[in-house]
Coordinates of C-alpha atoms and ligand atoms in Angstrom, one line a residue:
M1 CA 42.1 105.9 107.6
T2 CA 43.0 105.6 104.5
E3 CA 43.0 101.9 102.1
Q4 CA 46.3 101.6 103.3
K5 CA 46.8 97.6 104.0
K6 CA 48.6 97.3 107.5
L7 CA 50.2 93.8 109.1
A8 CA 48.2 95.0 112.6
E9 CA 49.5 91.8 113.5
A10 CA 51.6 88.8 111.9
S11 CA 48.3 86.8 111.6
L12 CA 47.3 85.1 108.6
D13 CA 44.6 86.9 107.4
S14 CA 46.4 90.3 107.9
L15 CA 48.8 88.7 105.1
Y16 CA 46.1 87.2 102.4
R17 CA 45.2 91.4 102.9
I18 CA 48.5 92.7 101.3
F19 CA 48.3 89.7 98.5
T20 CA 45.5 91.5 97.2
V21 CA 44.2 94.5 95.6
P22 CA 43.1 96.8 97.4
E23 CA 39.2 98.2 96.8
A24 CA 40.0 101.7 97.5
P25 CA 43.2 103.1 95.7
D26 CA 46.3 103.2 98.5
S27 CA 46.3 107.0 98.9
T28 CA 49.2 106.6 100.7
L29 CA 51.1 105.0 97.9
G30 CA 50.1 107.8 95.6
K31 CA 51.9 109.9 97.9
I32 CA 55.5 108.5 95.7
D33 CA 54.5 109.2 92.8
Q34 CA 53.8 113.0 93.8
S35 CA 57.2 113.2 95.0
I36 CA 59.0 111.2 92.5
S37 CA 57.4 113.6 90.3
Q38 CA 58.0 116.5 91.8
N39 CA 61.4 115.6 92.8
L40 CA 62.0 115.2 89.0
T41 CA 61.0 118.7 87.9
G42 CA 62.9 120.0 90.9
F43 CA 65.8 118.2 89.3
L44 CA 65.5 119.3 86.1
Q45 CA 65.3 123.0 87.5
E46 CA 67.3 123.4 89.9
H47 CA 70.7 121.1 88.4
I48 CA 70.9 120.0 91.7
V49 CA 73.0 116.6 91.0
A50 CA 73.3 115.5 95.3
A51 CA 72.2 116.2 98.1
E52 CA 74.7 118.0 100.8
R53 CA 74.9 115.4 103.3
D54 CA 78.1 112.9 102.9
L55 CA 77.7 109.4 102.8
A56 CA 78.8 108.6 106.1
Q57 CA 75.9 110.9 107.6
I58 CA 73.8 108.9 105.3
E59 CA 74.8 105.7 106.5
K60 CA 73.7 105.9 110.0
D61 CA 70.0 105.8 108.8
F62 CA 71.0 102.8 107.4
S63 CA 73.0 101.0 110.8
N64 CA 70.7 98.8 111.8
P65 CA 71.3 95.0 111.0
F66 CA 68.0 94.3 113.2
I67 CA 65.4 93.1 110.8
P68 CA 61.9 94.4 113.0
Q69 CA 60.2 92.1 114.6
E70 CA 56.3 93.5 114.5
P71 CA 55.0 94.6 111.0
S72 CA 54.4 98.0 110.3
F73 CA 52.1 100.3 108.4
V74 CA 53.1 100.6 104.3
S75 CA 52.8 104.9 104.9
D76 CA 55.5 104.2 107.5
Q77 CA 58.0 102.8 105.4
I78 CA 57.0 105.4 102.7
E79 CA 57.5 108.1 105.3
F80 CA 61.2 106.2 105.4
L81 CA 61.9 106.4 101.7
L82 CA 60.7 109.4 101.0
D83 CA 62.9 111.3 103.3
K84 CA 66.0 109.1 103.6
V85 CA 65.9 107.3 100.3
V86 CA 64.6 109.8 97.5
A87 CA 66.1 112.8 99.2
Q88 CA 69.6 112.4 99.3
S89 CA 69.3 110.5 96.1
V90 CA 71.8 111.7 93.2
H91 CA 69.6 113.5 90.6
I92 CA 71.0 111.2 87.8
A93 CA 68.6 112.8 85.8
S94 CA 69.5 116.2 85.5
P95 CA 70.8 117.8 82.7
S96 CA 73.8 119.2 84.9
F97 CA 75.3 115.5 86.1
V98 CA 76.8 114.6 82.6
G99 CA 80.2 112.9 84.4
H100 CA 78.7 108.9 83.7
M101 CA 76.8 107.2 81.6
A102 CA 73.8 107.2 83.4
S103 CA 71.5 110.7 82.5
A104 CA 67.7 110.9 82.3
L105 CA 64.8 108.4 81.7
P106 CA 61.9 109.2 79.1
Y107 CA 59.0 109.4 80.9
F108 CA 56.7 106.4 79.9
M109 CA 59.2 104.5 81.3
L110 CA 58.1 104.2 85.0
P111 CA 54.8 103.0 84.2
L112 CA 55.6 100.7 81.5
S113 CA 58.6 99.2 84.0
R114 CA 54.9 99.1 86.6
I115 CA 53.8 96.8 83.8
M116 CA 56.4 94.9 84.1
T117 CA 56.3 94.4 88.1
A118 CA 52.8 93.8 88.0
L119 CA 52.9 90.4 85.9
N120 CA 56.1 89.3 87.5
Q121 CA 57.2 87.8 84.1
N122 CA 60.1 85.2 84.6
L123 CA 62.1 85.1 81.2
V124 CA 63.8 81.9 82.2
K125 CA 61.0 79.9 80.1
V126 CA 58.0 80.0 78.5
E127 CA 56.1 78.1 80.7
T128 CA 55.9 81.9 83.4
S129 CA 56.6 84.1 80.6
K130 CA 54.2 83.8 77.7
A131 CA 54.0 86.6 75.6
F132 CA 57.4 88.0 76.7
T133 CA 59.3 85.1 75.4
P134 CA 58.7 85.9 72.0
L135 CA 58.4 89.7 72.9
E136 CA 62.4 89.3 74.1
R137 CA 63.5 87.0 70.6
Q138 CA 62.0 89.6 68.7
V139 CA 64.1 92.1 70.5
L140 CA 67.1 90.3 70.1
G141 CA 65.8 89.8 66.9
M142 CA 65.6 94.0 66.2
I143 CA 68.7 94.6 67.7
H144 CA 70.6 92.0 66.0
H145 CA 69.0 93.1 62.5
L146 CA 71.1 96.8 63.1
V147 CA 74.1 95.1 63.4
Y148 CA 73.7 92.6 60.5
Q149 CA 71.1 94.0 58.5
R150 CA 70.5 90.2 57.9
D151 CA 67.6 90.3 55.6
S152 CA 64.0 89.0 56.6
Q153 CA 63.5 85.5 55.4
Y154 CA 67.0 84.8 58.0
Y155 CA 64.9 86.1 60.9
E156 CA 61.7 84.4 59.8
T157 CA 64.1 81.0 60.1
W158 CA 66.3 82.1 63.4
M159 CA 64.1 84.7 65.3
H160 CA 61.3 82.5 66.8
N161 CA 63.7 78.9 66.4
S162 CA 63.6 76.6 69.3
S163 CA 67.2 75.4 69.2
H164 CA 68.6 78.5 68.4
A165 CA 68.5 82.3 69.5
L166 CA 69.9 85.2 67.8
G167 CA 71.5 86.3 71.3
S168 CA 70.9 86.9 75.0
F169 CA 69.0 89.7 76.9
C170 CA 70.8 89.7 79.9
S171 CA 71.1 92.6 83.4
G172 CA 74.1 94.1 81.3
G173 CA 76.6 94.9 79.7
T174 CA 79.3 92.8 81.8
I175 CA 77.3 90.0 81.9
A176 CA 76.7 90.4 77.8
N177 CA 80.0 90.4 77.5
L178 CA 80.9 87.4 79.8
T179 CA 78.5 85.6 77.9
A180 CA 79.8 86.0 74.6
L181 CA 83.5 85.4 76.1
W182 CA 81.5 81.7 77.5
A183 CA 80.4 81.1 74.4
A184 CA 83.9 82.0 72.5
R185 CA 86.4 80.0 74.8
N186 CA 83.4 76.4 74.9
T187 CA 84.1 76.8 70.8
V188 CA 87.6 77.0 70.8
L189 CA 87.4 73.7 73.4
R190 CA 84.9 72.2 71.8
P191 CA 84.0 68.4 72.4
S192 CA 86.1 66.3 69.6
E193 CA 86.7 62.5 69.1
G194 CA 88.1 61.7 73.1
F195 CA 86.9 64.9 74.4
A196 CA 83.5 65.7 75.3
G197 CA 83.8 69.5 75.3
I198 CA 84.7 72.0 78.2
A199 CA 81.1 72.4 79.5
Q200 CA 81.4 68.5 80.1
E201 CA 85.5 68.0 80.9
G202 CA 86.7 71.3 82.2
L203 CA 89.1 73.9 81.6
A204 CA 92.0 71.8 82.9
A205 CA 91.6 68.7 80.2
G206 CA 90.2 71.4 77.0
L207 CA 93.7 72.2 77.8
N208 CA 95.8 69.4 77.7
H209 CA 93.2 67.5 74.7
Y210 CA 94.4 70.6 72.3
A211 CA 97.8 71.3 73.6
Y212 CA 97.3 74.6 74.3
K213 CA 100.0 75.8 77.1
S214 CA 96.8 78.8 78.0
L215 CA 93.9 80.4 76.6
A216 CA 94.0 84.4 76.1
I217 CA 91.5 87.5 75.5
L218 CA 93.0 90.5 73.2
V219 CA 91.8 93.5 73.6
S220 CA 93.0 97.1 73.7
E221 CA 94.4 98.9 77.4
R222 CA 91.2 101.2 76.8
G223 CA 89.0 97.8 77.4
H224 CA 86.6 97.7 80.1
Y225 CA 87.3 96.2 83.6
S226 CA 84.4 94.2 82.7
L227 CA 86.0 92.2 80.5
A228 CA 88.9 91.3 83.7
K229 CA 86.1 89.5 85.5
A230 CA 85.4 87.8 82.5
A231 CA 88.8 86.5 81.9
D232 CA 88.7 85.1 85.7
I233 CA 85.1 83.7 86.1
L234 CA 85.9 82.0 82.9
G235 CA 89.0 80.1 83.9
I236 CA 91.2 82.1 81.6
G237 CA 93.5 84.3 84.2
R238 CA 93.0 88.2 83.9
R239 CA 97.2 87.9 83.2
N240 CA 95.7 86.3 80.0
L241 CA 93.8 89.2 79.1
I242 CA 96.1 90.8 77.3
A243 CA 96.3 95.1 77.0
I244 CA 97.1 95.9 73.7
E245 CA 98.4 99.5 72.6
T246 CA 96.6 102.5 71.1
D247 CA 97.4 105.2 69.0
G248 CA 97.2 108.6 70.5
R249 CA 93.6 108.5 69.7
N250 CA 93.1 105.6 72.5
R251 CA 92.3 103.6 69.3
I252 CA 93.7 99.8 69.2
R253 CA 96.6 99.8 67.1
P254 CA 96.0 96.5 64.8
D255 CA 99.9 96.4 63.9
V256 CA 100.8 95.5 67.8
L257 CA 97.6 93.3 68.0
E258 CA 98.8 91.4 64.7
Q259 CA 102.1 91.2 66.3
K260 CA 100.5 90.2 69.5
C261 CA 99.1 87.5 68.4
A262 CA 102.4 85.6 66.1
Q263 CA 103.9 85.7 69.8
L264 CA 101.5 83.9 71.4
H265 CA 100.8 81.7 68.9
K266 CA 104.5 80.5 68.9
D267 CA 104.8 80.8 72.5
G268 CA 101.6 78.1 72.7
S269 CA 98.5 80.3 73.6
R270 CA 96.0 79.9 72.2
V271 CA 94.0 83.0 71.4
M272 CA 90.8 82.7 72.2
A273 CA 89.0 86.2 71.6
I274 CA 90.1 89.0 70.0
V275 CA 87.8 92.0 71.3
G276 CA 87.4 95.6 69.4
V277 CA 85.7 98.2 71.5
A278 CA 83.4 100.8 69.9
G279 CA 82.8 103.2 72.4
S280 CA 85.3 103.0 74.8
S281 CA 84.0 104.0 78.8
E282 CA 87.0 106.2 79.4
T283 CA 87.6 108.0 76.4
G284 CA 84.4 106.9 74.2
S285 CA 87.0 105.9 71.4
V286 CA 86.0 103.2 68.3
D287 CA 88.9 101.3 67.0
P288 CA 89.1 100.2 63.3
L289 CA 86.5 97.3 64.1
D290 CA 87.5 96.7 60.0
A291 CA 91.4 95.8 60.6
I292 CA 90.3 94.1 63.5
A293 CA 88.0 91.2 61.8
D294 CA 90.7 91.2 59.1
I295 CA 93.2 89.6 62.0
A296 CA 90.7 88.0 63.5
Q297 CA 89.5 86.0 60.5
A298 CA 93.4 85.4 59.6
Q299 CA 94.1 84.1 62.7
N300 CA 90.7 82.3 63.0
V301 CA 89.6 83.5 66.4
H302 CA 86.1 84.6 67.1
F303 CA 85.9 88.5 67.1
H304 CA 83.6 90.5 70.0
V305 CA 82.6 94.3 70.3
D306 CA 82.1 95.5 73.0
S307 CA 79.9 98.2 72.2
A308 CA 78.0 98.6 75.8
W309 CA 78.2 102.3 75.1
G310 CA 78.6 103.0 71.4
G311 CA 76.1 100.5 69.6
P312 CA 73.0 102.8 69.5
T313 CA 75.7 105.5 66.8
L314 CA 74.5 102.3 64.6
F315 CA 71.2 104.3 64.2
S316 CA 72.9 107.7 63.2
R317 CA 73.3 107.5 59.1
Q318 CA 76.3 110.3 59.6
H319 CA 78.1 108.7 62.5
R320 CA 77.0 105.0 61.3
P321 CA 80.6 104.4 59.1
L322 CA 83.0 104.8 62.5
L323 CA 81.7 101.5 63.6
K324 CA 82.1 99.6 60.0
G325 CA 83.2 96.4 60.1
I326 CA 80.9 95.8 63.4
E327 CA 78.8 94.1 61.5
R328 CA 81.4 91.0 60.7
A329 CA 82.2 90.4 64.6
D330 CA 80.7 87.5 65.6
S331 CA 79.6 89.1 68.6
V332 CA 78.6 92.3 69.8
T333 CA 77.3 93.5 73.1
I334 CA 74.8 96.5 73.6
D335 CA 73.7 98.0 76.7
A336 CA 69.8 99.0 76.9
H337 CA 70.2 100.9 79.7
K338 CA 72.9 102.9 78.6
Q339 CA 72.2 104.7 74.9
L340 CA 69.0 103.0 74.7
Y341 CA 67.3 105.3 77.7
V342 CA 65.6 102.1 79.4
P343 CA 66.3 101.7 83.3
M344 CA 69.4 100.1 84.5
G345 CA 69.1 96.6 84.2
A346 CA 69.5 95.4 81.1
G347 CA 71.9 94.4 78.3
L348 CA 72.2 91.8 75.4
C349 CA 74.4 90.5 72.9
V350 CA 73.9 89.4 69.6
F351 CA 75.3 86.9 67.9
K352 CA 76.8 86.7 64.1
K353 CA 76.0 83.2 63.8
P354 CA 72.6 81.5 65.6
E355 CA 75.4 78.4 66.8
T356 CA 77.8 79.9 67.8
L357 CA 75.5 80.6 71.4
A358 CA 74.4 76.6 71.2
S359 CA 78.4 76.0 72.4
V360 CA 76.8 77.4 75.8
E361 CA 73.6 75.5 75.7
H362 CA 72.2 74.0 79.0
H363 CA 68.9 72.1 80.1
A364 CA 67.1 70.9 82.8
E365 CA 64.3 68.8 82.6
Y366 CA 61.4 70.4 85.0
I367 CA 62.7 73.7 83.4
I368 CA 64.2 75.1 80.0
R369 CA 63.8 71.8 78.2
K370 CA 65.5 70.7 75.1
G371 CA 63.3 71.6 72.4
S372 CA 61.5 74.2 74.0
K373 CA 61.8 77.9 73.2
D374 CA 62.7 78.7 76.9
L375 CA 65.5 81.8 76.1
G376 CA 66.9 80.4 80.0
S377 CA 68.6 77.8 78.1
H378 CA 71.4 80.1 76.3
S379 CA 71.9 82.9 79.4
V380 CA 73.9 83.5 82.4
E381 CA 71.4 84.3 84.7
G382 CA 68.2 82.3 85.6
S383 CA 65.3 83.9 86.7
R384 CA 64.9 86.9 84.8
P385 CA 63.1 90.3 85.0
G386 CA 60.9 91.0 81.6
M387 CA 62.8 94.0 80.8
A388 CA 62.6 93.5 77.2
I389 CA 59.6 95.2 77.0
L390 CA 61.4 98.8 77.6
V391 CA 64.1 97.8 75.4
H392 CA 60.6 97.2 72.9
A393 CA 58.4 99.7 73.7
G394 CA 61.7 102.4 73.2
L395 CA 62.6 101.3 70.2
H396 CA 59.0 101.8 68.7
I397 CA 58.1 104.7 70.7
I398 CA 61.8 106.7 70.1
A399 CA 62.2 104.9 66.9
K400 CA 64.9 105.1 64.4
G401 CA 64.3 108.3 64.0
G402 CA 64.8 109.2 67.5
Y403 CA 67.4 107.6 68.9
E404 CA 69.1 109.2 65.4
L405 CA 69.0 112.7 66.8
L406 CA 69.6 111.8 70.3
I407 CA 73.1 110.1 69.2
D408 CA 73.6 113.0 66.8
E409 CA 72.9 115.8 69.0
G410 CA 75.2 114.4 72.1
I411 CA 78.3 113.8 69.5
A412 CA 77.0 117.3 68.3
K413 CA 77.4 119.5 71.9
A414 CA 80.4 117.8 72.1
K415 CA 82.3 118.7 69.7
A416 CA 81.0 121.8 70.5
F417 CA 82.3 121.7 74.0
A418 CA 85.9 120.4 73.6
Q419 CA 86.0 123.7 70.7
M420 CA 84.7 125.7 73.6
I421 CA 87.7 123.8 75.8
R422 CA 90.1 124.2 73.6
E423 CA 89.3 127.9 72.9
A424 CA 89.7 128.7 76.8
D425 CA 93.4 129.5 78.0
D426 CA 92.8 128.0 81.1
F427 CA 91.6 124.2 80.1
E428 CA 93.0 121.8 78.5
L429 CA 91.4 118.8 76.2
I430 CA 93.1 115.2 76.8
S431 CA 91.0 113.0 74.3
E432 CA 88.6 114.3 71.4
P433 CA 85.4 113.0 70.9
E434 CA 84.9 110.5 68.9
L435 CA 81.3 109.5 70.1
N436 CA 80.0 111.8 72.9
I437 CA 82.8 111.8 75.9
L438 CA 86.0 113.9 76.1
T439 CA 88.0 114.5 78.5
Y440 CA 89.8 117.7 80.1
R441 CA 91.8 119.3 82.9
Y442 CA 92.4 122.9 84.2
L443 CA 95.6 124.1 82.8
P444 CA 96.7 127.3 84.3
E445 CA 100.0 129.7 82.4
Q446 CA 102.1 129.2 84.7
A447 CA 101.8 125.3 84.5
K448 CA 102.2 125.5 80.5
L449 CA 105.6 126.6 81.5
G450 CA 106.0 123.8 83.3
L451 CA 104.8 121.3 80.6
A452 CA 106.7 123.3 77.8
S453 CA 110.0 122.8 80.4
A454 CA 113.3 120.9 78.6
D455 CA 114.2 119.2 82.3
I456 CA 111.9 116.0 82.7
E457 CA 111.4 115.7 86.6
V458 CA 109.7 119.6 85.9
R459 CA 107.8 118.2 83.5
Q460 CA 106.6 115.2 86.2
Q461 CA 106.1 117.4 88.6
T462 CA 104.2 120.0 87.1
N463 CA 101.8 116.9 85.6
K464 CA 102.0 115.9 89.7
Q465 CA 100.9 118.6 91.2
L466 CA 98.4 119.2 88.4
N467 CA 96.4 115.6 88.7
R468 CA 96.2 116.4 91.8
I469 CA 94.4 119.9 91.5
T470 CA 92.3 118.0 89.0
K471 CA 90.9 115.6 91.8
L472 CA 90.4 118.8 94.2
I473 CA 88.3 120.1 91.4
Q474 CA 86.6 117.1 91.0
K475 CA 85.5 116.0 94.3
T476 CA 85.2 119.6 95.4
Q477 CA 82.4 120.0 92.6
R478 CA 81.0 116.9 93.7
G479 CA 80.4 118.1 96.7
R480 CA 79.0 121.5 96.0
G481 CA 76.3 119.0 94.0
L482 CA 75.7 121.7 91.5
S483 CA 76.8 119.5 88.8
F484 CA 78.9 117.0 88.3
V485 CA 81.7 115.6 86.1
S486 CA 83.7 112.4 87.1
R487 CA 87.3 112.3 86.9
T488 CA 89.4 108.8 85.6
Q489 CA 93.3 108.4 84.5
L490 CA 95.0 108.2 81.8
N491 CA 98.4 107.9 79.7
P492 CA 98.1 110.3 76.9
K493 CA 101.1 109.9 73.8
Q494 CA 101.1 113.8 73.9
Y495 CA 102.7 113.4 77.6
A496 CA 105.1 110.5 77.2
R497 CA 102.0 108.2 78.5
E498 CA 103.0 109.5 82.1
P499 CA 99.3 109.2 84.3
I500 CA 97.4 112.3 83.8
V501 CA 94.1 113.0 85.8
V502 CA 91.5 114.1 83.5
L503 CA 87.8 115.4 84.1
R504 CA 85.4 113.4 81.8
V505 CA 82.0 113.8 80.4
V506 CA 79.8 111.9 79.2
L507 CA 76.7 113.5 76.9
A508 CA 73.6 112.2 76.6
N509 CA 71.0 113.6 78.5
P510 CA 69.4 115.9 75.6
L511 CA 68.5 118.4 77.9
T512 CA 72.4 119.6 78.9
S513 CA 72.4 122.7 77.0
M514 CA 75.8 124.7 75.7
E515 CA 75.2 127.4 78.7
I516 CA 75.5 124.3 81.9
L517 CA 78.4 123.0 80.2
A518 CA 79.3 126.5 80.0
N519 CA 78.4 127.1 84.2
V520 CA 80.2 123.2 84.8
L521 CA 83.8 125.4 83.3
E522 CA 82.5 128.6 85.2
E523 CA 82.1 126.6 88.2
Q524 CA 85.3 124.7 88.1
R525 CA 87.1 128.4 87.6
A526 CA 85.2 129.4 90.4
I527 CA 86.4 126.5 92.9
V528 CA 90.0 127.2 91.5
A529 CA 89.8 130.7 92.6
T530 CA 88.7 129.8 95.7
D531 CA 89.2 126.7 97.6
P532 CA 92.4 126.7 99.8
A533 CA 93.6 122.9 99.0
V534 CA 93.4 123.5 95.0
Q535 CA 95.8 127.1 95.5
E536 CA 98.1 125.0 97.9
A537 CA 98.8 123.0 95.6
L538 CA 99.4 126.2 92.7
T539 CA 102.0 127.8 94.5
L540 CA 103.8 123.7 94.4
L541 CA 104.1 124.0 90.8
P542 CA 107.0 124.0 90.0
C543 CA 108.2 127.6 87.4
T544 CA 105.6 129.6 89.8
Ligands
PLP1 C1 79.1 100.2 80.8 C2 79.7 99.4 80.1 C3 80.1 98.2 80.2 C4 79.8 97.1 81.4 O1 78.2 97.4 81.1 P1 77.4 97.3 82.8 O2 75.9 97.8 82.4 O3 77.8 98.4 83.7 O4 77.5 96.0 83.1 C5 81.0 97.0 79.6 N1 82.0 97.7 78.2 C6 81.6 99.1 78.2 C7 82.6 99.7 77.0 C8 81.0 100.2 78.9 O5 80.7 101.4 79.1

C-alpha cells in the first residue's frame, strides 16, 4: 500500500495520523496534480469549454444528502473528484471561453496558493497572521498608490498605522462595494450632539436625528447588482438605489445625475453616495468620473468608484486617461480575481482618506483590540484567508509592465473584434468596446428590412424574433462546448430603449487569438444554418 492516509476506523489513532505530514509523499495526491496539469493542457489545446453532460445529469452524482458513517480512503475521494468534478468542470482557462469575467490564471498561482493553505493564517488579527498582516497592508498601499498616487511620506505615515487602514481586503467586488457604502452611510449618519451615530443607534434613529426622509445611492443604469444587495443590507432599500440614465455609449449622464440630486434634496432625501462605474460588467463602459466628482464635491456627497473590472486599466499609460477623476473618489473597488489574475476570492476597496474607514471600526476585547494593527477591525468579514500573498505575487511577478501589456492587449483585441463584426454583413455590433468587453448579435439581411421599417410594430416584432434567435444561438453554442460567449439584455438608444438580447464577449485571456474569435462567429453562423429552432424563428421575422 502507498503512504496514503486512511481512517481505517474512526479511531483517535488514525485521526492523529491525518493531521501529521506523511513520511513519504502521498502518491494518490500526486494524481491530482497530474490530472489538473493534463486537464489544463487539454483545455488549452482542445478549446473545449464544458463537458457534454447537462446539469440535471450531473446533479445525480451529488444527490445523496447523508453523511457517510464510515471513513474512507483519501484515494477513493480523489477518484471521485477526478471523475465527477474535475472532468465535468467548466474550462474557464480555455482561450475560447470568452463569455465571462473569469479567465486563465498564470501558472504560478496554483503552487503559491498551496503556501496559503499550508500556513492557513487568519487575517482577522495579527495573533494569527504575523507576516500576512503587514503584507496585506502593503498590498492595500500598493493599490492605493495605483489609484491615488500619493508620495512615500504618505504611505510611511498611514500604511502600517495601527489606528487606520488605507482600505479593506475582502473576498470580492460585492463585499468591497458593501464596505465602501457602509463607510459612506456611517459617515452621513455620524455621531453628533445627542446622537451616538448609526452604528450605535440604528438607521431609524439616524434618519430621525438628521431629519432625512430616506437615504439614496445614485448610479447609472449599468450599475452592478451588488449595489442593490448593499442597499438592501445597509437598510437603504433597493428602491433608494436610483438608476440614472446613460448616453448612447452606456455612460452616466451628468446632467440627469445633477437634476436627480437636486430633486431628492428637495424631497427631503439625503444622497448618501454617488457611484461611478469604471468598466461596467455588461458593456465595459466607463463613466465620466471627473464630471461625477464635480457633482459629488458640490453636493458634499461620498463619491465611490466601482472599478471591480476596470481598475487595472490604471496600469496602462495609453488607457489610464479614460479613468481620469478616479483619484478624486472617496473610495474605489478593485477586484483582484478579475484583471489582476489571482484565483477567485480576492477583492479590495481603497479609501482616499484614512479616516473614512474609521466610521465602521469595530473592536472586541479578545480579538481586534483597539490600537492593534488587526485588519479585522475594519472589515465586514471575520476570519479571512491570506489571499493577499497571491496579489502581492502578481504585483511583483507580472508587475506594472506586465499588467499594462495584458490590459493593452485585451482592449486592442476587443477593438479588432468589433471591427470584424462591423465588417460582417450578418452581425451587428451593439456596444462599442471602451475597454475589453463588447456586445453584438446575429442580424441577417431579412431582419435589416424589418428594423428599417417605418412601422413601429414591424420593428418591435423583428427585435422580438432576433432576441429569440440570439438566445438560441448562445444556448446551443454553450451546449456544444467548443466555445463560450455569454448573453445579456440591454436597452440601447439606437432601438428606442427596446429590450435587445445581445451576445457578450470579455477578452481577458491573452491566449485568445483573432482566429479563435473568427471561429466563434463561424460557429454561430453554423448554428443558424442547422438549428431547427433558429430556422423557425427566422421564418417568423416580418418582411420574409
Ligand atoms: C464583478 C463585479 C462586481 C462584483 O464583484 P464580485 O467579485 O463578483 O463580488 C461589482 N461590480 C462590477 C463592475 C463588477 O464587474
